[in-house]
Amino acid sequence: MSFDSIHLTAILGMAAVTLAMRFGGYLLVRYVTVTGRAAAAMEAMPVAVLTALVVPTALATGPAETVAAAVTLFAAWRLPIIVAVIVGTAAVVALRLVV
Amino acid sequence: MFWTEFRRGFLDILPLLAGVMPFALLFGTLASQKGLSPVEIVLMCATVYAGGAQFVSIDVWATPVPVLAVVLATGLANARYFLMGAALRPHVTGLSWPARLWFVGIHSDETWAIALKRSQTAALTPGYVLGLTGLFYLNWPFWCLIGALVGGLIDDPARYGADFMFVAMFLCLIRGMWQGRISLVAVGASAVAGLAAQQLLPGHWYIFIGAVSGMLAAAAFWSPGSGRDESCDAKLEART
């Protein structure tokens, strides 16, 4: 059994914020309805976060990573997710040998 | 009655059980390479129980752990549960308190979508909800643990492009949540603002700035008639 207190704090913080989201919407909908622009912003949040997360690697690391990101996106629109992940990762390994 | 409903719920989720396995193995592998112990990985999977957000958090994870950035990134990635929890409410009011707490607390994209679909033809029952979520819930920490135990044995993961796996995974998740032009606007704004912030500011601010820019752009782009209900229906179709 190995528990690191900082790891534990981070994990419990993650759990708390996630439960707050799951129950927050459920409880609040009794009093307010999220519609229109506010709902559009909430819906866009996950893709916006994921985009921001890939930016340093996909756009600011090197040509191998940028091209491999493009290959992954191309594959993601045509293949099952797990296959697209493998294709993209294989692409970066190959491209790093070349460039 | 309970077991008929249980069986029904179980059969509805059954096709998706195996689909989670490769992602769980990958998550366990990547998390153990960031220095989390198998026990910590299982604890995270059982309490956070949100695949996409967990991949995000492990990407931000470093030594020493940036606790605030990890928690903030998890919250941002899980914000959709706010809307999903709200959408569940009218359909779970017939359930007993324990069943309601359980389902609102641990619904996932998959079980949420299937439950909403089911509630169009029949009222949700505790048996159905437990059949739907029980094994599916245990499935995630279990395969993550296997991934942690096996993946921890691989040395020099970068040689196999493991560092890029996050990026590939996130790009695929973006595709999975794609809702047409409004997504394109959000992604474009997030990429431009995130890149600028990453070049100019220290730390993890680029995540927050990119996310907020994408959200503001989506809100600005939104017009009546492209409402939330339609997109919820579209999600439902895509996932079931």
Short mmCIF file of C-alpha atoms in Angstrom, two decimals:
data_model
loop_
_atom_site.label_atom_id
_atom_site.label_comp_id
_atom_site.label_asym_id
_atom_site.label_seq_id
_atom_site.Cartn_x
_atom_site.Cartn_y
_atom_site.Cartn_z
CA MET A 1 0.00 0.00 0.00
CA SER A 2 1.66 3.21 -1.10
CA PHE A 3 -0.14 6.50 -0.66
CA ASP A 4 1.54 9.83 -1.22
CA SER A 5 -0.26 12.63 0.61
CA ILE A 6 0.03 15.09 -2.31
CA HIS A 7 -1.22 12.43 -4.72
CA LEU A 8 -4.09 11.73 -2.36
CA THR A 9 -4.98 15.43 -2.10
CA ALA A 10 -5.03 15.78 -5.89
CA ILE A 11 -7.15 12.64 -6.35
CA LEU A 12 -9.69 13.66 -3.71
CA GLY A 13 -9.81 17.17 -5.20
CA MET A 14 -10.52 15.66 -8.62
CA ALA A 15 -13.26 13.46 -7.15
CA ALA A 16 -14.83 16.41 -5.31
CA VAL A 17 -14.91 18.67 -8.36
CA THR A 18 -16.38 15.89 -10.51
CA LEU A 19 -19.10 15.04 -7.98
CA ALA A 20 -19.86 18.75 -7.69
CA MET A 21 -20.46 18.85 -11.46
CA ARG A 22 -22.62 15.70 -11.48
CA PHE A 23 -24.80 16.80 -8.56
CA GLY A 24 -24.57 20.53 -9.25
CA GLY A 25 -26.51 20.39 -12.49
CA TYR A 26 -28.99 17.94 -11.02
CA LEU A 27 -29.71 20.17 -8.02
CA LEU A 28 -29.60 23.55 -9.76
CA VAL A 29 -31.99 22.62 -12.57
CA ARG A 30 -34.77 22.90 -9.99
CA TYR A 31 -34.16 26.62 -9.76
CA VAL A 32 -32.59 27.69 -13.06
CA THR A 33 -32.53 26.31 -16.58
CA VAL A 34 -29.31 26.62 -18.53
CA THR A 35 -30.29 27.46 -22.08
CA GLY A 36 -29.18 29.45 -25.10
CA ARG A 37 -25.72 31.02 -25.06
CA ALA A 38 -24.86 29.79 -21.56
CA ALA A 39 -25.67 26.20 -22.55
CA ALA A 40 -23.69 26.58 -25.80
CA ALA A 41 -20.67 27.75 -23.78
CA MET A 42 -21.00 24.82 -21.34
CA GLU A 43 -21.36 22.34 -24.19
CA ALA A 44 -18.26 23.74 -25.88
CA MET A 45 -16.17 23.51 -22.72
CA PRO A 46 -14.83 19.94 -23.13
CA VAL A 47 -13.68 20.39 -26.75
CA ALA A 48 -12.17 23.79 -25.85
CA VAL A 49 -10.22 22.25 -22.94
CA LEU A 50 -9.01 19.32 -25.04
CA THR A 51 -7.90 21.69 -27.81
CA ALA A 52 -5.95 23.87 -25.39
CA LEU A 53 -4.30 20.75 -23.97
CA VAL A 54 -2.99 19.53 -27.34
CA VAL A 55 -1.76 22.95 -28.49
CA PRO A 56 1.78 22.84 -27.01
CA THR A 57 2.54 19.45 -28.58
CA ALA A 58 0.51 19.76 -31.77
CA LEU A 59 1.47 23.32 -32.74
CA ALA A 60 4.60 24.33 -30.85
CA THR A 61 6.93 21.33 -30.59
CA GLY A 62 8.09 20.39 -34.07
CA PRO A 63 7.03 19.27 -37.54
CA ALA A 64 6.84 15.58 -36.55
CA GLU A 65 4.26 16.29 -33.84
CA THR A 66 2.24 18.71 -35.99
CA VAL A 67 2.04 16.30 -38.93
CA ALA A 68 1.22 13.37 -36.63
CA ALA A 69 -1.58 15.41 -35.03
CA ALA A 70 -3.03 16.05 -38.49
CA VAL A 71 -2.75 12.33 -39.30
CA THR A 72 -4.54 11.47 -36.03
CA LEU A 73 -7.40 13.85 -36.77
CA PHE A 74 -7.75 12.44 -40.27
CA ALA A 75 -7.83 8.91 -38.84
CA ALA A 76 -10.24 9.87 -36.02
CA TRP A 77 -12.88 10.83 -38.56
CA ARG A 78 -12.66 7.49 -40.32
CA LEU A 79 -11.59 4.80 -37.83
CA PRO A 80 -12.56 3.61 -34.35
CA ILE A 81 -10.92 5.78 -31.65
CA ILE A 82 -8.45 3.21 -30.37
CA VAL A 83 -7.23 2.49 -33.92
CA ALA A 84 -6.83 6.23 -34.62
CA VAL A 85 -4.77 6.59 -31.41
CA ILE A 86 -2.47 3.78 -32.57
CA VAL A 87 -2.18 5.23 -36.09
CA GLY A 88 -1.32 8.70 -34.72
CA THR A 89 1.23 7.34 -32.25
CA ALA A 90 2.85 5.18 -34.92
CA ALA A 91 3.00 8.27 -37.14
CA VAL A 92 4.88 10.30 -34.53
CA VAL A 93 7.37 7.49 -33.87
CA ALA A 94 8.07 7.19 -37.62
CA LEU A 95 8.25 10.94 -38.22
CA ARG A 96 10.64 11.52 -35.32
CA LEU A 97 13.09 9.14 -37.02
CA VAL A 98 12.91 11.17 -40.24
CA VAL A 99 12.84 14.82 -39.15
CA MET B 1 -39.35 -7.75 -11.33
CA PHE B 2 -36.05 -6.39 -9.99
CA TRP B 3 -34.03 -9.06 -11.75
CA THR B 4 -35.91 -8.73 -15.05
CA GLU B 5 -35.11 -5.03 -15.02
CA PHE B 6 -31.55 -5.71 -13.89
CA ARG B 7 -31.06 -8.10 -16.79
CA ARG B 8 -32.51 -5.57 -19.20
CA GLY B 9 -30.10 -2.85 -18.04
CA PHE B 10 -27.17 -5.23 -18.08
CA LEU B 11 -27.90 -6.34 -21.65
CA ASP B 12 -28.13 -2.71 -22.78
CA ILE B 13 -24.61 -1.90 -21.55
CA LEU B 14 -23.02 -5.27 -22.38
CA PRO B 15 -21.77 -4.31 -25.88
CA LEU B 16 -19.85 -1.36 -24.39
CA LEU B 17 -18.09 -3.29 -21.61
CA ALA B 18 -15.28 -4.56 -23.82
CA GLY B 19 -14.89 -1.20 -25.54
CA VAL B 20 -13.69 0.40 -22.31
CA MET B 21 -10.90 -2.13 -21.81
CA PRO B 22 -8.21 -0.76 -24.18
CA PHE B 23 -8.65 2.78 -22.81
CA ALA B 24 -8.47 1.52 -19.24
CA LEU B 25 -5.27 -0.43 -20.00
CA LEU B 26 -3.80 2.68 -21.64
CA PHE B 27 -4.82 4.88 -18.71
CA GLY B 28 -3.32 2.51 -16.14
CA THR B 29 -0.09 2.39 -18.14
CA LEU B 30 0.26 6.16 -18.53
CA ALA B 31 -0.71 6.90 -14.92
CA SER B 32 1.81 4.44 -13.52
CA GLN B 33 4.50 6.00 -15.70
CA LYS B 34 3.70 9.37 -14.11
CA GLY B 35 4.47 7.84 -10.72
CA LEU B 36 1.04 6.90 -9.37
CA SER B 37 0.90 3.64 -7.44
CA PRO B 38 -1.62 0.97 -8.47
CA VAL B 39 -3.67 1.67 -5.31
CA GLU B 40 -3.80 5.38 -6.14
CA ILE B 41 -4.86 4.62 -9.71
CA VAL B 42 -7.71 2.40 -8.51
CA LEU B 43 -8.78 5.05 -6.00
CA MET B 44 -8.82 7.70 -8.72
CA CYS B 45 -10.82 5.50 -11.10
CA ALA B 46 -13.37 4.59 -8.45
CA THR B 47 -13.90 8.12 -7.10
CA VAL B 48 -13.43 10.35 -10.15
CA TYR B 49 -14.79 7.76 -12.61
CA ALA B 50 -14.49 9.92 -15.73
CA GLY B 51 -12.16 8.60 -18.41
CA GLY B 52 -11.61 11.74 -20.48
CA ALA B 53 -10.96 13.97 -17.46
CA GLN B 54 -8.61 11.39 -15.97
CA PHE B 55 -6.49 11.38 -19.14
CA VAL B 56 -6.46 15.19 -18.95
CA SER B 57 -5.37 15.17 -15.30
CA ILE B 58 -2.57 12.66 -15.92
CA ASP B 59 -1.33 14.82 -18.79
CA VAL B 60 -1.07 17.83 -16.42
CA TRP B 61 0.35 15.61 -13.63
CA ALA B 62 4.02 16.26 -12.85
CA THR B 63 6.46 16.05 -9.94
CA PRO B 64 5.79 17.89 -7.67
CA VAL B 65 2.08 17.56 -8.39
CA PRO B 66 0.44 20.85 -9.51
CA VAL B 67 -2.65 20.08 -7.41
CA LEU B 68 -4.59 23.20 -8.35
CA ALA B 69 -3.94 22.77 -12.09
CA VAL B 70 -4.89 19.08 -11.91
CA VAL B 71 -8.16 19.78 -10.09
CA LEU B 72 -9.01 22.76 -12.30
CA ALA B 73 -8.34 20.79 -15.49
CA THR B 74 -10.51 17.93 -14.20
CA GLY B 75 -13.35 20.33 -13.44
CA LEU B 76 -13.13 21.93 -16.87
CA ALA B 77 -13.05 18.58 -18.65
CA ASN B 78 -16.02 17.35 -16.61
CA ALA B 79 -18.16 20.46 -16.95
CA ARG B 80 -20.49 18.65 -19.33
CA TYR B 81 -21.72 16.57 -16.37
CA PHE B 82 -23.34 19.74 -15.13
CA LEU B 83 -25.65 19.66 -18.14
CA MET B 84 -25.96 15.89 -18.17
CA GLY B 85 -26.95 15.80 -14.48
CA ALA B 86 -29.54 18.47 -15.18
CA ALA B 87 -30.95 16.47 -18.10
CA LEU B 88 -31.26 13.37 -15.88
CA ARG B 89 -33.39 14.97 -13.22
CA PRO B 90 -36.88 14.55 -14.71
CA HIS B 91 -36.19 10.87 -15.44
CA VAL B 92 -34.89 9.77 -12.05
CA THR B 93 -37.50 11.33 -9.78
CA GLY B 94 -39.37 7.99 -9.70
CA LEU B 95 -36.36 6.14 -8.28
CA SER B 96 -35.73 5.48 -4.60
CA TRP B 97 -33.22 7.80 -2.89
CA PRO B 98 -30.28 5.37 -2.82
CA ALA B 99 -30.75 4.48 -6.50
CA ARG B 100 -31.03 8.15 -7.43
CA LEU B 101 -27.90 9.15 -5.49
CA TRP B 102 -25.98 6.26 -7.00
CA PHE B 103 -26.93 7.00 -10.57
CA VAL B 104 -26.48 10.79 -10.44
CA GLY B 105 -23.15 10.25 -8.68
CA ILE B 106 -21.59 7.79 -11.12
CA HIS B 107 -23.28 8.18 -14.49
CA SER B 108 -20.93 8.21 -17.45
CA ASP B 109 -21.42 9.40 -21.03
CA GLU B 110 -22.46 5.88 -21.96
CA THR B 111 -24.84 5.04 -19.10
CA TRP B 112 -26.33 8.54 -19.25
CA ALA B 113 -27.14 8.21 -22.94
CA ILE B 114 -28.58 4.69 -22.62
CA ALA B 115 -30.71 5.64 -19.58
CA LEU B 116 -32.16 8.65 -21.38
CA LYS B 117 -32.94 6.49 -24.38
CA ARG B 118 -34.59 3.88 -22.15
CA SER B 119 -36.66 6.50 -20.35
CA GLN B 120 -38.30 7.42 -23.66
CA THR B 121 -40.06 4.05 -23.66
CA ALA B 122 -40.16 2.97 -19.99
CA ALA B 123 -39.69 4.52 -16.56
CA LEU B 124 -36.29 3.90 -15.00
CA THR B 125 -36.27 1.43 -12.11
CA PRO B 126 -33.60 0.65 -9.47
CA GLY B 127 -33.10 -2.77 -11.07
CA TYR B 128 -32.50 -1.31 -14.51
CA VAL B 129 -30.11 1.35 -13.19
CA LEU B 130 -28.10 -1.18 -11.20
CA GLY B 131 -27.90 -3.59 -14.13
CA LEU B 132 -26.81 -0.76 -16.37
CA THR B 133 -24.17 0.72 -14.08
CA GLY B 134 -22.98 -2.05 -11.74
CA LEU B 135 -20.50 -4.05 -13.76
CA PHE B 136 -19.76 -1.09 -16.04
CA TYR B 137 -18.63 0.87 -13.01
CA LEU B 138 -16.34 -1.90 -11.72
CA ASN B 139 -14.98 -2.50 -15.23
CA TRP B 140 -13.07 0.80 -15.31
CA PRO B 141 -10.92 0.52 -12.13
CA PHE B 142 -10.35 -3.18 -12.80
CA TRP B 143 -8.79 -2.80 -16.27
CA CYS B 144 -6.95 0.36 -15.19
CA LEU B 145 -5.33 -1.70 -12.43
CA ILE B 146 -4.28 -4.36 -14.94
CA GLY B 147 -2.85 -1.56 -17.12
CA ALA B 148 -0.97 -0.13 -14.14
CA LEU B 149 0.53 -3.50 -13.21
CA VAL B 150 1.54 -4.43 -16.76
CA GLY B 151 2.35 -0.95 -18.11
CA GLY B 152 4.63 -0.14 -15.18
CA LEU B 153 7.04 -2.74 -16.56
CA ILE B 154 7.68 -0.86 -19.83
CA ASP B 155 10.79 1.31 -19.66
CA ASP B 156 11.50 4.39 -21.78
CA PRO B 157 7.87 4.81 -22.91
CA ALA B 158 8.80 7.79 -25.13
CA ARG B 159 10.49 5.37 -27.50
CA TYR B 160 7.05 4.01 -28.30
CA GLY B 161 5.54 7.47 -28.63
CA ALA B 162 3.68 7.17 -25.31
CA ASP B 163 4.01 10.92 -24.72
CA PHE B 164 2.09 11.55 -27.94
CA MET B 165 -0.66 9.08 -26.99
CA PHE B 166 -2.30 11.79 -24.89
CA VAL B 167 -2.46 14.14 -27.83
CA ALA B 168 -3.84 11.41 -30.07
CA MET B 169 -6.39 10.45 -27.42
CA PHE B 170 -7.54 14.05 -26.92
CA LEU B 171 -7.87 14.64 -30.66
CA CYS B 172 -10.07 11.54 -30.87
CA LEU B 173 -12.17 12.70 -27.90
CA ILE B 174 -12.69 16.04 -29.69
CA ARG B 175 -13.96 14.10 -32.68
CA GLY B 176 -16.32 12.12 -30.42
CA MET B 177 -17.88 15.31 -29.06
CA TRP B 178 -18.00 17.11 -32.40
CA GLN B 179 -21.22 19.05 -32.97
CA GLY B 180 -20.54 20.72 -36.29
CA ARG B 181 -19.69 24.35 -36.90
CA ILE B 182 -20.08 25.51 -33.30
CA SER B 183 -17.37 23.00 -32.33
CA LEU B 184 -15.12 24.30 -35.09
CA VAL B 185 -15.50 27.84 -33.74
CA ALA B 186 -14.72 26.70 -30.17
CA VAL B 187 -11.71 24.62 -31.25
CA GLY B 188 -10.32 27.43 -33.43
CA ALA B 189 -10.61 30.06 -30.70
CA SER B 190 -9.13 27.73 -28.09
CA ALA B 191 -6.18 26.82 -30.34
CA VAL B 192 -5.28 30.44 -31.13
CA ALA B 193 -5.71 31.77 -27.59
CA GLY B 194 -4.12 28.65 -26.02
CA LEU B 195 -1.08 28.89 -28.28
CA ALA B 196 -0.60 32.59 -27.52
CA ALA B 197 -0.96 31.98 -23.77
CA GLN B 198 1.42 29.02 -23.85
CA GLN B 199 4.09 31.12 -25.59
CA LEU B 200 3.65 34.18 -23.37
CA LEU B 201 2.66 32.95 -19.91
CA PRO B 202 4.28 30.48 -17.48
CA GLY B 203 2.64 27.37 -16.02
CA HIS B 204 -0.67 25.88 -17.07
CA TRP B 205 -2.57 29.09 -17.77
CA TYR B 206 -2.90 28.19 -21.43
CA ILE B 207 -5.42 25.45 -20.52
CA PHE B 208 -7.72 27.86 -18.73
CA ILE B 209 -7.31 30.67 -21.27
CA GLY B 210 -7.85 28.36 -24.23
CA ALA B 211 -10.92 26.79 -22.60
CA VAL B 212 -12.55 30.10 -21.73
CA SER B 213 -11.82 31.55 -25.18
CA GLY B 214 -13.39 28.52 -26.84
CA MET B 215 -16.47 28.80 -24.62
CA LEU B 216 -16.87 32.53 -25.28
CA ALA B 217 -16.51 31.96 -29.02
CA ALA B 218 -19.20 29.22 -28.93
CA ALA B 219 -21.52 31.49 -26.94
CA ALA B 220 -20.96 34.33 -29.43
CA PHE B 221 -21.54 32.00 -32.39
CA TRP B 222 -24.71 30.45 -30.94
CA SER B 223 -28.01 31.42 -32.50
CA PRO B 224 -31.60 30.48 -31.58
CA GLY B 225 -32.51 27.21 -33.27
CA SER B 226 -29.13 25.62 -32.54
CA GLY B 227 -30.34 24.89 -29.02
CA ARG B 228 -29.11 22.42 -26.44
CA ASP B 229 -31.94 19.93 -26.77
CA GLU B 230 -31.09 19.13 -30.36
CA SER B 231 -27.45 18.60 -29.57
CA CYS B 232 -28.38 16.32 -26.66
CA ASP B 233 -30.47 14.25 -29.04
CA ALA B 234 -27.60 14.13 -31.51
CA LYS B 235 -25.25 12.95 -28.76
CA LEU B 236 -27.73 10.29 -27.78
CA GLU B 237 -27.87 9.00 -31.33
CA ALA B 238 -24.11 9.03 -31.71
CA ARG B 239 -23.48 7.09 -28.53
CA THR B 240 -26.07 4.37 -28.64
#
